[in-house]
XYZ file of C-alpha atoms in Angstrom:
385
model
C 23.205 -79.954 5.897
C 26.234 -78.921 7.898
C 26.097 -76.980 11.181
C 28.703 -75.193 13.178
C 28.982 -73.860 16.692
C 26.951 -70.767 16.951
C 24.226 -71.795 14.460
C 20.824 -70.370 15.390
C 17.637 -70.907 13.349
C 15.394 -67.919 12.668
C 11.983 -69.147 11.609
C 8.417 -67.911 11.321
C 5.035 -69.614 10.975
C 1.546 -68.166 10.576
C -0.471 -67.836 13.751
C -3.106 -70.541 13.897
C -5.219 -69.366 16.753
C -3.550 -66.838 19.030
C 0.176 -66.018 18.889
C 0.590 -67.759 22.223
C -1.047 -70.895 20.985
C 1.297 -70.944 17.998
C 4.240 -70.479 20.324
C 3.151 -73.197 22.728
C 2.600 -75.640 19.861
C 6.202 -74.989 18.666
C 7.563 -75.591 22.099
C 5.584 -78.791 22.634
C 6.790 -80.119 19.283
C 10.475 -79.417 19.671
C 10.541 -80.583 23.310
C 14.053 -81.036 24.543
C 15.532 -80.791 21.043
C 16.165 -77.028 21.314
C 15.917 -73.811 23.277
C 13.354 -71.508 21.691
C 13.080 -67.756 22.017
C 10.400 -65.378 20.811
C 11.919 -63.096 18.153
C 10.330 -59.679 18.192
C 9.574 -58.293 14.717
C 7.688 -54.934 14.792
C 4.803 -53.911 12.538
C 6.652 -52.683 9.499
C 5.234 -50.924 6.414
C 4.402 -53.677 3.966
C 4.322 -51.764 0.618
C 3.364 -53.427 -2.693
C 3.977 -57.040 -3.782
C 6.506 -55.895 -6.410
C 8.438 -53.966 -3.783
C 8.520 -57.020 -1.460
C 9.767 -59.296 -4.269
C 12.505 -56.775 -5.148
C 13.444 -56.328 -1.523
C 13.719 -60.095 -1.024
C 16.756 -60.187 -3.335
C 18.198 -56.916 -2.041
C 18.026 -58.006 1.559
C 19.713 -61.325 0.787
C 22.667 -59.393 -0.572
C 22.604 -56.961 2.333
C 22.545 -59.923 4.757
C 25.678 -61.404 3.151
C 27.381 -58.011 3.180
C 26.569 -57.357 6.837
C 27.967 -60.736 7.892
C 31.080 -60.312 5.740
C 31.934 -56.867 7.221
C 31.197 -58.131 10.733
C 33.557 -61.057 10.287
C 36.214 -58.792 8.677
C 35.999 -56.423 11.629
C 36.282 -59.258 14.159
C 39.279 -60.735 12.294
C 41.073 -57.375 12.408
C 40.070 -56.900 16.028
C 41.853 -60.174 16.854
C 44.916 -59.033 14.889
C 45.072 -55.719 16.783
C 44.751 -57.416 20.197
C 47.851 -59.547 19.331
C 48.938 -61.360 22.474
C 45.693 -60.439 24.228
C 43.461 -61.947 21.545
C 42.056 -64.330 24.133
C 40.105 -61.248 25.343
C 38.437 -60.842 21.933
C 35.146 -62.575 22.961
C 34.625 -60.334 25.969
C 34.987 -57.247 23.758
C 32.304 -58.455 21.340
C 29.266 -56.846 23.003
C 26.261 -54.887 21.773
C 24.977 -52.262 24.112
C 26.612 -54.023 27.034
C 25.026 -57.366 26.088
C 26.862 -60.482 24.826
C 25.803 -61.713 21.377
C 23.520 -64.486 22.510
C 21.666 -62.203 24.917
C 21.290 -59.575 22.248
C 19.716 -61.918 19.663
C 17.577 -63.879 22.117
C 16.157 -60.678 23.584
C 16.196 -58.731 20.354
C 14.326 -55.440 20.272
C 13.967 -53.266 17.171
C 15.910 -50.027 17.508
C 13.358 -47.504 16.362
C 15.651 -44.501 16.904
C 18.111 -45.824 14.283
C 15.564 -47.455 12.014
C 12.229 -45.558 12.275
C 9.189 -47.701 11.890
C 7.380 -44.947 9.925
C 9.903 -45.437 7.088
C 9.278 -47.865 4.245
C 11.075 -51.236 4.057
C 13.196 -49.901 1.200
C 14.291 -46.836 3.157
C 15.149 -49.007 6.159
C 17.144 -51.289 3.883
C 18.965 -48.246 2.457
C 19.775 -46.870 5.923
C 21.337 -50.175 7.001
C 23.135 -50.537 3.683
C 24.792 -47.098 4.074
C 25.728 -47.895 7.675
C 27.427 -51.149 6.621
C 29.304 -49.375 3.780
C 30.437 -46.589 6.097
C 31.785 -49.009 8.714
C 33.540 -51.027 6.004
C 35.178 -47.894 4.541
C 36.200 -46.626 8.020
C 37.673 -50.051 8.867
C 39.750 -50.008 5.678
C 41.087 -46.500 6.466
C 41.879 -47.185 10.149
C 43.394 -50.585 9.492
C 45.636 -49.197 6.707
C 46.971 -46.432 8.972
C 47.622 -48.775 11.904
C 49.059 -51.554 9.692
C 51.548 -49.184 8.080
C 52.738 -48.328 11.609
C 53.009 -51.975 12.582
C 54.796 -52.867 9.377
C 57.365 -50.102 9.788
C 58.085 -51.281 13.327
C 58.269 -54.939 12.206
C 60.678 -53.962 9.429
C 63.023 -52.285 11.948
C 62.804 -55.322 14.245
C 63.486 -57.700 11.398
C 66.644 -55.755 10.470
C 67.790 -56.120 14.091
C 67.371 -59.833 14.159
C 68.499 -61.079 10.722
C 71.792 -62.600 9.725
C 74.971 -60.499 9.637
C 74.391 -60.150 5.865
C 71.164 -58.178 6.336
C 70.731 -57.078 9.929
C 71.077 -53.513 11.130
C 74.653 -53.080 12.382
C 74.042 -49.841 14.267
C 73.498 -51.604 17.580
C 76.565 -53.877 17.075
C 79.370 -51.494 16.178
C 80.825 -48.551 18.105
C 82.910 -45.602 17.211
C 86.114 -47.296 18.357
C 85.697 -49.807 15.522
C 86.269 -47.160 12.872
C 88.821 -44.671 11.618
C 86.701 -41.530 11.593
C 87.048 -38.126 10.045
C 90.086 -39.147 7.950
C 90.685 -37.524 4.608
C 92.285 -40.620 3.127
C 91.342 -43.711 5.179
C 88.019 -45.554 5.633
C 86.984 -48.637 7.636
C 84.914 -51.298 5.859
C 82.790 -53.987 7.487
C 83.103 -57.356 5.859
C 80.971 -60.485 6.415
C 83.046 -63.649 6.088
C 81.652 -67.238 6.187
C 83.094 -69.033 9.167
C 84.501 -71.696 6.821
C 86.594 -68.955 5.151
C 87.776 -67.166 8.324
C 91.314 -68.473 8.016
C 91.437 -67.562 4.377
C 90.300 -63.994 5.168
C 93.122 -63.547 7.659
C 95.583 -64.706 5.041
C 94.240 -62.604 2.175
C 92.643 -59.382 3.444
C 95.890 -57.310 3.309
C 96.567 -58.377 -0.301
C 93.171 -58.068 -1.936
C 94.325 -54.679 -3.183
C 97.130 -52.196 -2.581
C 96.967 -49.606 0.227
C 95.365 -51.783 2.915
C 96.487 -50.907 6.469
C 98.420 -53.949 7.785
C 96.947 -55.592 10.856
C 93.758 -53.509 10.616
C 91.335 -56.436 10.511
C 89.435 -56.992 13.756
C 86.606 -59.387 14.662
C 83.517 -57.347 15.600
C 80.993 -60.071 16.207
C 79.809 -63.481 14.839
C 76.739 -65.628 14.549
C 76.352 -69.325 13.807
C 77.420 -69.027 10.140
C 79.368 -65.789 9.674
C 81.915 -63.430 11.197
C 81.865 -59.657 10.898
C 85.363 -58.216 10.436
C 86.538 -54.590 10.102
C 89.359 -53.604 7.784
C 90.866 -50.197 7.082
C 92.225 -49.036 3.707
C 92.739 -45.989 1.574
C 89.492 -44.542 0.131
C 90.912 -44.543 -3.424
C 91.067 -48.370 -3.555
C 87.684 -49.136 -1.965
C 85.904 -50.112 -5.253
C 88.719 -52.449 -6.257
C 88.789 -53.967 -2.756
C 85.044 -54.627 -2.845
C 85.417 -56.349 -6.155
C 88.148 -58.689 -4.945
C 86.205 -59.410 -1.747
C 83.207 -60.498 -3.793
C 85.415 -62.790 -5.892
C 86.527 -64.485 -2.674
C 82.965 -64.749 -1.227
C 83.631 -62.010 1.307
C 80.683 -59.604 1.480
C 81.342 -55.928 2.188
C 78.396 -54.345 4.058
C 77.307 -50.939 2.851
C 77.699 -49.171 6.160
C 79.148 -45.781 7.108
C 79.427 -44.937 10.782
C 77.633 -41.664 11.560
C 76.662 -40.911 15.133
C 73.811 -38.571 14.223
C 72.288 -40.993 11.727
C 72.490 -43.855 14.253
C 70.781 -41.696 16.862
C 67.985 -40.875 14.441
C 67.557 -44.567 13.667
C 67.271 -45.465 17.367
C 64.821 -42.629 17.935
C 62.757 -43.729 14.988
C 61.883 -47.047 16.577
C 61.099 -45.367 19.877
C 58.804 -42.967 18.113
C 57.021 -45.757 16.247
C 56.525 -47.706 19.499
C 55.075 -44.640 21.159
C 52.826 -43.852 18.180
C 51.531 -47.468 18.151
C 50.760 -47.341 21.818
C 49.007 -43.962 21.329
C 46.774 -45.305 18.554
C 46.067 -48.682 20.211
C 43.468 -47.624 22.772
C 41.391 -45.428 20.441
C 41.462 -48.140 17.734
C 40.289 -50.849 20.155
C 37.549 -48.498 21.360
C 36.453 -47.848 17.741
C 36.463 -51.558 16.973
C 34.402 -52.379 20.061
C 31.818 -49.678 19.347
C 31.551 -50.418 15.653
C 31.355 -54.161 16.253
C 28.228 -53.413 18.272
C 26.914 -51.247 15.417
C 27.597 -53.714 12.605
C 26.283 -56.706 14.556
C 23.122 -54.871 15.478
C 22.725 -53.948 11.760
C 23.298 -57.634 10.805
C 20.458 -58.789 13.136
C 18.150 -55.998 11.960
C 18.726 -57.239 8.375
C 17.723 -60.737 9.489
C 14.540 -59.256 11.045
C 13.733 -57.415 7.805
C 14.275 -60.559 5.746
C 12.081 -62.589 8.098
C 9.305 -60.003 7.856
C 9.474 -59.707 4.043
C 9.603 -63.476 3.444
C 6.819 -64.124 5.953
C 4.486 -61.631 4.151
C 5.388 -63.127 0.768
C 4.846 -66.645 2.021
C 1.808 -66.228 4.280
C 0.132 -63.120 2.783
C -1.830 -60.334 4.418
C -2.834 -59.294 7.009
C 0.549 -59.680 8.789
C -0.016 -62.421 11.314
C 2.936 -64.688 12.085
C 4.999 -65.875 14.980
C 8.774 -65.493 14.729
C 11.106 -67.648 16.773
C 14.842 -67.993 17.310
C 15.769 -71.632 17.805
C 19.044 -72.891 19.323
C 19.290 -76.557 18.450
C 20.768 -78.851 21.064
C 23.910 -80.639 20.187
C 23.455 -83.594 17.808
C 19.746 -82.823 17.469
C 19.724 -80.855 14.251
C 18.453 -83.510 11.897
C 15.711 -84.763 14.190
C 14.681 -81.184 14.990
C 14.450 -80.438 11.299
C 12.137 -83.374 10.796
C 9.934 -82.338 13.713
C 9.559 -78.805 12.285
C 8.942 -80.175 8.784
C 6.126 -82.357 10.010
C 4.633 -79.555 12.162
C 4.440 -77.107 9.293
C 4.054 -79.439 6.319
C 0.419 -78.419 5.858
C 1.550 -74.867 5.037
C 3.009 -75.863 1.614
C 2.006 -78.947 -0.294
C 5.034 -78.633 -2.581
C 7.196 -79.560 0.487
C 5.263 -82.794 0.999
C 8.389 -84.998 0.631
C 10.069 -86.103 3.859
C 12.914 -83.797 4.808
C 15.329 -86.679 4.417
C 14.204 -87.283 0.813
C 15.096 -83.696 -0.026
C 18.460 -83.597 1.723
C 19.474 -87.002 0.246
C 18.473 -86.053 -3.298
C 21.324 -84.399 -5.245
C 19.015 -83.016 -7.943
C 16.732 -81.266 -5.438
C 19.763 -79.976 -3.495
C 21.274 -78.568 -6.691
C 18.028 -76.671 -7.299
C 18.351 -74.965 -3.887
C 15.740 -77.132 -2.136
C 18.113 -77.637 0.764
C 17.174 -74.080 1.833
C 13.459 -74.405 1.279
C 11.082 -75.500 3.994
C 7.329 -75.145 4.447
C 8.088 -72.399 6.955
C 10.307 -69.311 6.614
C 13.853 -70.174 7.692
C 17.124 -68.356 7.976
C 20.363 -69.581 9.565
C 22.283 -67.164 11.772
C 25.802 -67.986 12.932
C 26.874 -65.747 15.753
C 30.178 -67.419 16.520
C 32.493 -64.760 15.030
C 35.648 -66.095 16.770
C 35.397 -69.693 15.619
C 38.481 -69.412 13.397
C 40.474 -68.251 16.461
C 39.666 -71.196 18.639
């Protein structure tokens, strides 16, 4: 069995004696192998056996969905924070509590999930909440991503090669013959290796080229941007002959108003991104708290349902949240196996025999123990470390 940072074990065992005696026995057995916390599960409405069996499968799917949406939201939160993503962890709080504090001091939120409701209704309430947050996340991320992508596209055009980059910030009005009925200035990208050839040929690539009109505008490591002025009637012919000589004519017409609009467009996008940023971060922070709380409540529901199915009625079990110490997982698992082995004779094999047996593992036995067990990983920023 593999474990990652943030793994917590949620278990339950029937009370043998008082709840405190069951708790003390667990603590004595695990010793210094783990930190144990009582996990508070309220008295929920049990319903029928058929309902419990059906809910067991439904809650497993709901558990997976809750974790998936939580991780998706955290991933997007990190993307939104960009250069400040090191502040992600401090923003992942639930009701002002960090994640570990919330789960180790978990209290059922009766206002959101009323105890008078059936287990099925509680499951449906949480399911709708998860779906709503997921849908809202898709909508908000789509809007903000479109804004970011538009801005990134403008910035890419400003930083590419001379063949593709936006020329509006490079050229000026003096580089062009403007408002002429007959003449037009073209911008031509010439490989540096062909610069001399350009100077020799540009006047003769077609008729009606203004002699001496080629001027170097700018250059990068590979290419040079030249201007050249000619009569409008020969532009198509000139472009064709340029292409034949590996000179690339840029499709650019100098227009002051259009350039001003282009510059203003980026400024507006930057301002709009800044305007949306704070409300989006606030929404992500609030809804992380909501989705994580829902995730833990699903775990509590699963623990309750499985405990009733496993141990029967009346409801009388002790739930615990166990934080295994580093490098103690396997030994701790053995201690728990031996402590609760008497609860289920079908689990009589040593824990090592199950985990080392491929056939049993393939049948799902790696998740079956004589006590109710669920793993809870609360490290939602592990991929960002």
